[in-house]
Coordinates of C-alpha atoms and ligand atoms in Angstrom, one line a residue:
M168 CA 37.5 2.9 35.0
A169 CA 37.7 -0.7 36.2
S170 CA 36.9 -3.0 33.3
G171 CA 35.1 -5.4 35.6
D172 CA 32.6 -2.7 36.6
W173 CA 32.2 -1.7 33.0
H174 CA 30.4 -5.1 32.2
D175 CA 28.1 -4.7 35.1
W176 CA 24.9 -2.9 33.9
R177 CA 24.2 -1.7 37.4
W178 CA 27.5 0.2 37.4
Q179 CA 26.5 1.5 33.9
L180 CA 23.3 2.9 35.3
A181 CA 25.0 4.3 38.4
H182 CA 27.6 6.0 36.2
R183 CA 25.3 7.6 33.6
V184 CA 26.6 10.8 32.2
T185 CA 24.0 13.5 33.2
S186 CA 25.3 16.8 32.3
V187 CA 26.8 18.4 29.1
G188 CA 29.8 19.5 31.1
A189 CA 30.6 16.0 32.3
L190 CA 29.9 14.6 28.7
L191 CA 32.3 17.0 27.1
D192 CA 35.0 16.4 29.7
L193 CA 34.8 12.8 29.1
L194 CA 35.2 13.2 25.3
G195 CA 38.0 15.7 26.0
A196 CA 40.5 16.1 23.2
D197 CA 38.4 13.8 20.9
F198 CA 35.8 16.5 20.7
P199 CA 37.4 20.0 21.0
V200 CA 35.0 22.8 21.3
A201 CA 35.5 26.5 21.7
P202 CA 34.4 28.0 25.0
A203 CA 31.4 30.0 23.3
T204 CA 30.2 26.7 21.8
R205 CA 30.7 24.9 25.0
A206 CA 28.5 27.5 26.9
A207 CA 25.8 27.2 24.2
L208 CA 25.8 23.4 24.5
E209 CA 25.6 23.8 28.3
R210 CA 22.7 26.1 28.1
A211 CA 20.9 23.6 25.9
G212 CA 21.6 20.9 28.4
A213 CA 20.6 23.1 31.4
A214 CA 17.2 23.8 29.7
S215 CA 16.4 20.1 29.5
V216 CA 17.6 16.7 31.1
V217 CA 20.7 14.8 29.8
S218 CA 21.5 11.2 30.4
V219 CA 23.6 8.5 28.6
T220 CA 25.2 5.3 29.6
P221 CA 29.0 5.1 29.3
C222 CA 28.6 2.0 27.2
Y223 CA 26.3 3.8 24.6
L224 CA 28.6 7.1 24.7
A225 CA 31.5 4.8 24.0
L226 CA 30.1 3.9 20.5
S227 CA 30.6 7.6 19.4
R228 CA 33.3 8.6 17.2
P229 CA 33.4 12.4 17.7
D230 CA 35.9 12.9 14.9
D231 CA 33.6 11.3 12.4
P232 CA 31.6 14.0 10.6
R233 CA 28.6 11.7 10.5
D234 CA 29.0 10.2 13.9
P235 CA 25.4 8.8 14.5
I236 CA 25.8 8.4 18.3
L237 CA 26.7 11.8 19.8
P238 CA 23.9 13.8 18.2
Q239 CA 21.3 11.4 19.7
V240 CA 22.5 12.2 23.3
L241 CA 24.1 15.6 23.3
P242 CA 21.7 18.5 23.3
D243 CA 22.0 20.7 20.2
P244 CA 21.7 24.5 20.7
A245 CA 18.7 24.3 18.3
E246 CA 16.8 22.5 21.0
P247 CA 15.6 25.3 23.2
A248 CA 15.4 27.7 20.3
G249 CA 13.1 25.2 18.5
A250 CA 11.0 24.8 21.6
A251 CA 10.7 28.5 22.2
A252 CA 9.8 29.3 18.5
G253 CA 6.7 27.1 18.9
S254 CA 7.8 24.6 16.4
G255 CA 6.0 21.7 18.1
V256 CA 4.1 21.1 21.2
P257 CA 4.8 19.0 24.3
D258 CA 2.0 16.4 23.6
P259 CA 1.0 16.5 20.0
F260 CA -0.9 13.2 20.3
R261 CA -3.0 14.2 23.3
E262 CA -2.0 11.1 25.1
E263 CA -2.7 12.7 28.4
E264 CA -6.4 13.1 27.5
L265 CA -6.8 9.5 26.5
E266 CA -5.7 8.0 29.9
I267 CA -8.2 5.6 31.3
A268 CA -6.1 5.0 34.4
K269 CA -2.7 6.5 35.5
G270 CA -0.2 5.5 32.7
V271 CA -2.8 3.7 30.5
V272 CA -3.4 5.4 27.2
N273 CA -6.3 3.9 25.2
R274 CA -6.3 5.6 21.7
Y275 CA -7.0 2.6 19.4
P276 CA -10.2 0.6 20.6
D277 CA -8.1 -2.6 20.6
R278 CA -4.8 -1.3 22.0
A279 CA -3.5 0.2 25.2
L280 CA -0.3 1.7 25.9
F281 CA 0.9 1.1 29.6
L282 CA 3.5 3.8 30.7
L283 CA 5.3 2.4 33.7
T284 CA 8.0 4.9 34.2
N285 CA 9.4 8.2 32.7
F286 CA 13.0 7.0 33.2
C287 CA 15.4 6.0 30.6
S288 CA 19.1 5.3 31.2
T289 CA 19.9 7.1 27.8
L290 CA 17.7 10.0 27.0
C291 CA 17.3 10.4 23.2
R292 CA 17.3 14.0 22.1
H293 CA 14.6 13.1 19.5
C294 CA 12.3 11.5 22.1
M295 CA 8.5 12.1 21.4
R296 CA 7.8 12.0 25.2
R297 CA 10.5 14.3 26.3
R298 CA 7.8 16.3 28.1
E299 CA 7.9 13.6 30.7
W300 CA 11.5 14.2 31.7
E301 CA 10.8 17.3 33.8
G302 CA 10.0 17.0 37.4
G303 CA 12.1 13.9 38.3
F304 CA 11.9 10.2 37.4
T305 CA 9.2 8.1 38.9
R306 CA 7.5 4.8 38.2
L307 CA 4.0 3.6 39.0
A308 CA 3.5 2.3 42.4
D309 CA 2.1 -1.1 43.0
A310 CA -1.4 0.1 43.7
E311 CA -1.2 2.1 40.3
I312 CA -0.2 -1.0 38.5
D313 CA -3.1 -2.9 40.0
A314 CA -5.5 -0.1 39.0
G315 CA -4.1 0.1 35.4
V316 CA -4.4 -3.8 35.0
A317 CA -7.9 -3.5 36.3
A318 CA -8.8 -0.7 33.8
I319 CA -7.4 -2.8 30.9
A320 CA -9.2 -5.9 32.1
A321 CA -12.5 -3.9 32.4
R322 CA -12.3 -3.1 28.7
P323 CA -12.4 -6.5 26.8
A324 CA -12.0 -4.6 23.5
I325 CA -8.4 -4.1 24.5
R326 CA -6.6 -7.0 22.8
D327 CA -3.1 -5.6 22.8
V328 CA -0.9 -4.0 25.6
L329 CA 2.2 -2.2 24.9
L330 CA 4.4 -1.6 28.0
S331 CA 6.3 1.6 27.5
G332 CA 7.5 4.7 29.2
G333 CA 10.3 5.7 29.5
D334 CA 12.0 2.4 29.3
P335 CA 10.2 -0.4 31.2
L336 CA 13.4 -2.5 31.1
N337 CA 15.4 -0.2 33.2
L338 CA 13.0 -1.1 36.1
P339 CA 13.9 -4.0 38.4
S340 CA 13.2 -7.4 37.0
A341 CA 10.8 -8.4 39.7
Y342 CA 8.7 -5.2 39.0
V343 CA 8.6 -6.0 35.3
G344 CA 7.7 -9.8 36.1
R345 CA 4.9 -8.6 38.3
V346 CA 3.4 -6.4 35.6
V347 CA 3.5 -9.1 32.8
R348 CA 2.2 -11.8 35.2
A349 CA -0.7 -9.6 36.3
L350 CA -1.6 -8.8 32.7
R351 CA -1.5 -12.4 31.6
E352 CA -3.5 -13.6 34.7
R353 CA -6.1 -10.9 34.6
C354 CA -6.5 -9.9 31.0
D355 CA -7.4 -11.8 27.8
L356 CA -4.8 -10.5 25.3
D357 CA -3.7 -11.4 21.9
L358 CA -0.6 -9.4 22.1
L359 CA 1.6 -8.2 24.9
R360 CA 4.6 -6.2 23.9
I361 CA 7.3 -4.1 25.5
G362 CA 8.9 -0.9 23.8
S363 CA 12.4 -0.8 25.1
R364 CA 15.8 0.7 24.0
V365 CA 17.7 -1.2 26.5
P366 CA 19.1 -3.7 23.9
V367 CA 20.7 -0.6 22.2
T368 CA 21.8 1.5 25.1
L369 CA 22.3 -1.0 27.9
P370 CA 22.4 -4.4 26.4
L371 CA 24.0 -6.2 29.4
R372 CA 20.8 -5.5 31.3
I373 CA 19.0 -8.3 29.5
D374 CA 20.4 -10.8 32.1
D375 CA 19.1 -14.2 33.3
E376 CA 17.2 -12.6 36.2
L377 CA 15.2 -10.5 33.8
L378 CA 14.7 -13.3 31.3
R379 CA 13.3 -15.6 34.1
E380 CA 10.6 -13.0 34.8
L381 CA 9.7 -12.6 31.1
A382 CA 9.8 -16.1 29.9
P383 CA 6.5 -17.3 31.6
A384 CA 4.6 -14.5 29.8
A385 CA 5.7 -15.7 26.3
P386 CA 4.9 -15.2 23.6
L387 CA 6.1 -11.5 24.3
W388 CA 7.1 -9.0 21.7
L389 CA 9.7 -6.4 22.1
N390 CA 10.0 -3.5 19.9
T391 CA 13.5 -1.9 20.3
H392 CA 15.1 1.2 18.6
F393 CA 18.3 0.9 16.6
N394 CA 18.7 4.0 14.3
H395 CA 22.1 3.2 12.9
A396 CA 24.2 0.1 12.0
R397 CA 26.9 1.3 14.4
E398 CA 24.5 0.7 17.3
V399 CA 24.1 -3.0 16.4
T400 CA 27.2 -4.2 18.5
V401 CA 28.1 -7.7 19.5
E402 CA 26.6 -7.0 22.9
A403 CA 23.4 -5.7 21.4
A404 CA 23.1 -8.7 19.0
A405 CA 23.8 -11.0 22.0
A406 CA 21.0 -9.3 23.9
V407 CA 18.5 -9.8 21.0
R408 CA 19.6 -13.5 21.0
R409 CA 19.0 -13.9 24.7
L410 CA 15.5 -12.4 24.4
A411 CA 14.7 -14.7 21.5
G412 CA 15.9 -17.8 23.7
A413 CA 13.3 -16.7 26.3
G414 CA 10.5 -16.5 23.7
V415 CA 10.6 -12.8 23.1
V416 CA 10.1 -11.8 19.5
V417 CA 12.2 -8.7 18.8
S418 CA 11.7 -6.2 16.1
N419 CA 12.9 -2.8 15.3
Q420 CA 11.3 0.7 15.4
G421 CA 13.8 3.3 14.3
V422 CA 13.3 7.1 13.9
L423 CA 14.4 8.8 10.7
L424 CA 16.8 11.4 11.8
R425 CA 18.4 14.1 9.8
G426 CA 22.2 13.8 9.8
I427 CA 22.1 10.5 11.5
N428 CA 20.5 8.0 9.2
D429 CA 19.1 10.0 6.4
T430 CA 21.0 8.6 3.4
E431 CA 20.3 5.4 1.3
G432 CA 23.6 3.9 2.5
D433 CA 22.7 4.4 6.2
L434 CA 19.4 2.8 5.9
L435 CA 20.7 -0.1 3.8
D436 CA 23.5 -0.7 6.4
L437 CA 20.9 -0.6 9.3
S438 CA 18.7 -3.0 7.5
R439 CA 21.4 -5.5 7.0
A440 CA 22.8 -5.2 10.5
L441 CA 19.3 -5.9 11.8
L442 CA 19.1 -9.1 9.7
R443 CA 22.4 -10.2 11.1
A444 CA 21.2 -9.6 14.5
G445 CA 18.0 -11.6 14.0
L446 CA 15.7 -8.5 14.0
R447 CA 12.9 -7.6 11.7
A448 CA 12.4 -4.1 10.7
Y449 CA 9.0 -3.0 11.7
Y450 CA 8.5 0.9 11.6
L451 CA 10.7 3.7 10.8
H452 CA 9.1 6.8 12.4
Q453 CA 8.9 10.2 10.9
C454 CA 10.2 12.5 13.7
D455 CA 7.3 13.8 15.4
P456 CA 6.3 17.5 15.8
V457 CA 7.4 17.7 19.3
A458 CA 8.9 20.8 20.9
G459 CA 12.7 20.8 20.7
V460 CA 12.9 18.0 18.2
R461 CA 12.1 19.9 14.9
H462 CA 15.7 20.2 13.9
F463 CA 16.0 16.3 13.5
R464 CA 13.1 16.1 10.9
V465 CA 13.7 14.7 7.5
G466 CA 11.3 16.0 4.8
L467 CA 8.4 13.6 4.2
A468 CA 8.9 13.4 0.5
R469 CA 12.6 12.6 1.1
G470 CA 11.8 10.0 3.8
I471 CA 9.4 8.2 1.4
E472 CA 12.2 8.2 -1.3
L473 CA 14.7 6.9 1.0
V474 CA 12.7 3.9 2.4
R475 CA 11.6 3.2 -1.3
S476 CA 15.3 3.0 -2.2
L477 CA 15.6 -0.2 -0.1
Q478 CA 13.3 -2.1 -2.3
G479 CA 15.1 -4.7 -4.5
K480 CA 18.3 -4.1 -2.5
V481 CA 17.3 -6.2 0.7
S482 CA 14.8 -8.6 1.9
G483 CA 11.3 -7.2 2.7
L484 CA 11.9 -8.5 6.3
A485 CA 14.4 -5.6 6.6
I486 CA 12.3 -2.9 4.9
P487 CA 10.5 -0.8 7.5
R488 CA 7.3 1.0 7.0
L489 CA 7.8 4.8 7.1
T490 CA 5.1 5.8 9.8
V491 CA 3.6 9.1 10.6
D492 CA 1.7 9.6 13.9
L493 CA -1.1 11.9 12.9
P494 CA -1.4 15.1 15.1
G495 CA -4.2 15.4 17.4
G496 CA -4.3 11.7 18.2
G497 CA -5.5 10.6 14.7
G498 CA -3.4 7.4 14.8
K499 CA -0.5 6.1 12.9
V500 CA -0.4 5.8 9.0
Q501 CA 2.1 4.7 6.4
A502 CA 3.6 7.8 5.0
D503 CA 2.9 6.7 1.3
G504 CA 0.1 4.2 2.2
P505 CA -3.6 4.2 1.2
Q506 CA -4.4 6.9 3.9
L507 CA -2.4 9.5 2.0
L508 CA -5.2 11.5 0.3
E509 CA -3.4 14.4 -1.1
R510 CA -0.1 16.2 -1.2
R511 CA 0.3 20.0 -1.7
G512 CA 3.9 20.8 -1.6
D513 CA 5.1 20.0 1.8
T514 CA 1.7 19.5 3.2
F515 CA 0.5 15.9 3.3
V516 CA -3.2 15.2 3.9
Y517 CA -4.1 11.7 5.4
A518 CA -7.3 10.1 6.4
S519 CA -7.3 9.1 10.0
P520 CA -7.6 5.4 10.5
L521 CA -9.6 6.0 13.6
T522 CA -12.1 8.4 12.5
G523 CA -11.7 9.1 8.8
A524 CA -11.1 12.7 9.4
R525 CA -8.8 14.6 7.0
I526 CA -5.6 15.5 8.8
E527 CA -2.9 17.8 7.5
V528 CA 0.7 17.0 8.2
D529 CA 3.6 19.3 7.9
G530 CA 6.1 17.3 5.9
S531 CA 8.8 20.0 5.6
E532 CA 12.5 19.3 6.3
G533 CA 13.8 20.5 9.7
S534 CA 16.2 23.3 9.8
F535 CA 19.0 24.1 12.2
G536 CA 19.6 27.5 13.8
G537 CA 21.9 28.8 16.4
A538 CA 25.5 28.3 17.0
G539 CA 25.4 24.5 16.3
I540 CA 28.8 22.8 17.3
W541 CA 28.5 20.8 14.2
R542 CA 28.6 23.9 11.9
E543 CA 31.7 25.1 13.9
R544 CA 33.3 21.8 12.8
G545 CA 32.6 22.8 9.3
I546 CA 30.4 20.0 8.5
A547 CA 27.0 19.8 7.0
W548 CA 25.1 19.1 10.2
P549 CA 23.5 21.2 11.2
A550 CA 23.7 23.3 8.0
Ligands
LIG1258 C1 1.7 3.3 18.2 C2 0.7 3.1 19.2 C3 0.3 1.9 19.4 C4 0.7 0.7 18.7 O1 0.5 0.7 17.3 P1 0.9 -0.4 16.3 O2 0.6 0.1 15.0 O3 0.0 -1.6 16.7 O4 2.3 -0.8 16.5 C5 -0.7 1.8 20.4 N1 -1.2 2.9 21.1 C6 -0.8 4.1 20.8 C7 -1.3 5.3 21.5 C8 0.2 4.3 19.8 O5 0.6 5.6 19.6
LIG1259 S1 14.5 5.3 24.7 FE1 12.5 5.8 23.9 S2 11.3 6.7 25.5 FE2 13.5 6.8 26.2 S3 14.3 8.7 25.6 FE3 14.7 7.3 23.9 S4 13.0 7.7 22.5 FE4 12.4 8.4 24.6

């Protein structure tokens, strides 16, 4: 590959790796797999959608038994098995029922999610919205954006809009600019934020053209999604600095993932790397009960202990809140916060911050089945 192209984010987008076969071919001898395993991986890929930017894939070290990159993008044979076994549902938070306009989800009275696209340059295997990947990638049309902004403007109780998807920052700069300008002009908001993994998976996309579109809407907040210190590269840190220079406040929302960041050392390293890059840790999400994602879940009791282990070792600025999104659209709670009413073994009972209802959460550890490539390599993941 010509190195000049490598540094062009449009080249990275155009050269996404979109099949398991292509991904394994690229890794080649660095990641030797037996034919039967390759077939199982390709089946898992064919049952879903695969995509990764070359620059994100290049962060992987396949010979490292705890490589945190590859398992986030290479489908595991446990994915389709988990989905078929009914462990998880496509839309546990009933987002689709709460839409007030196409793409606008209004669950909390004061907040709205504005889902602009279902496209991400890099598809995380643990994604809570992976149901959206089927049927091709789209984005809201201009008229749909206008209708969404109008629906938000018509509900003055909405003080906070979160642009999400998919990943809004893979969209053309002018498109993003149009959305933030319309929201600033037509809605009275306390908070306008963007959820984007672009600083992690395609950091060079945070270019001057995009920043020129974002800067007039400042203060903007951006929550990104680093899960491991190895992802906090020089390029990613530079992207965060460029955003900060344009008046964008950047924080991190990671996901607690089995085999990827579920040791005290992983979390401490991540916290320190975030601080060095000028990022504050906001949430660490408990992996949601989404179909095909179950095998990534860390037991809730263990997750609570892991996050507590950071206390006294690093600034509070770098200690995330372990967050559980209550099933059925009950809202988000801190795993060991005041809404935790009761714990019976692996069942955690929370009070919904929205309705006060008692909601049970399965806090059990995920388990891996099938012919996981990782087991073949004789390592502990998947066990
Ligand atoms: C998570 C979430 C938000 C934002 O929640 P914060 O706790 O303010 O970060 C808003 N709407 C929905 C539907 C959400 O799931
Ligand atoms: S970047 Fe976010 S929305 Fe996109 S695949 Fe990953 S978790 Fe899902």
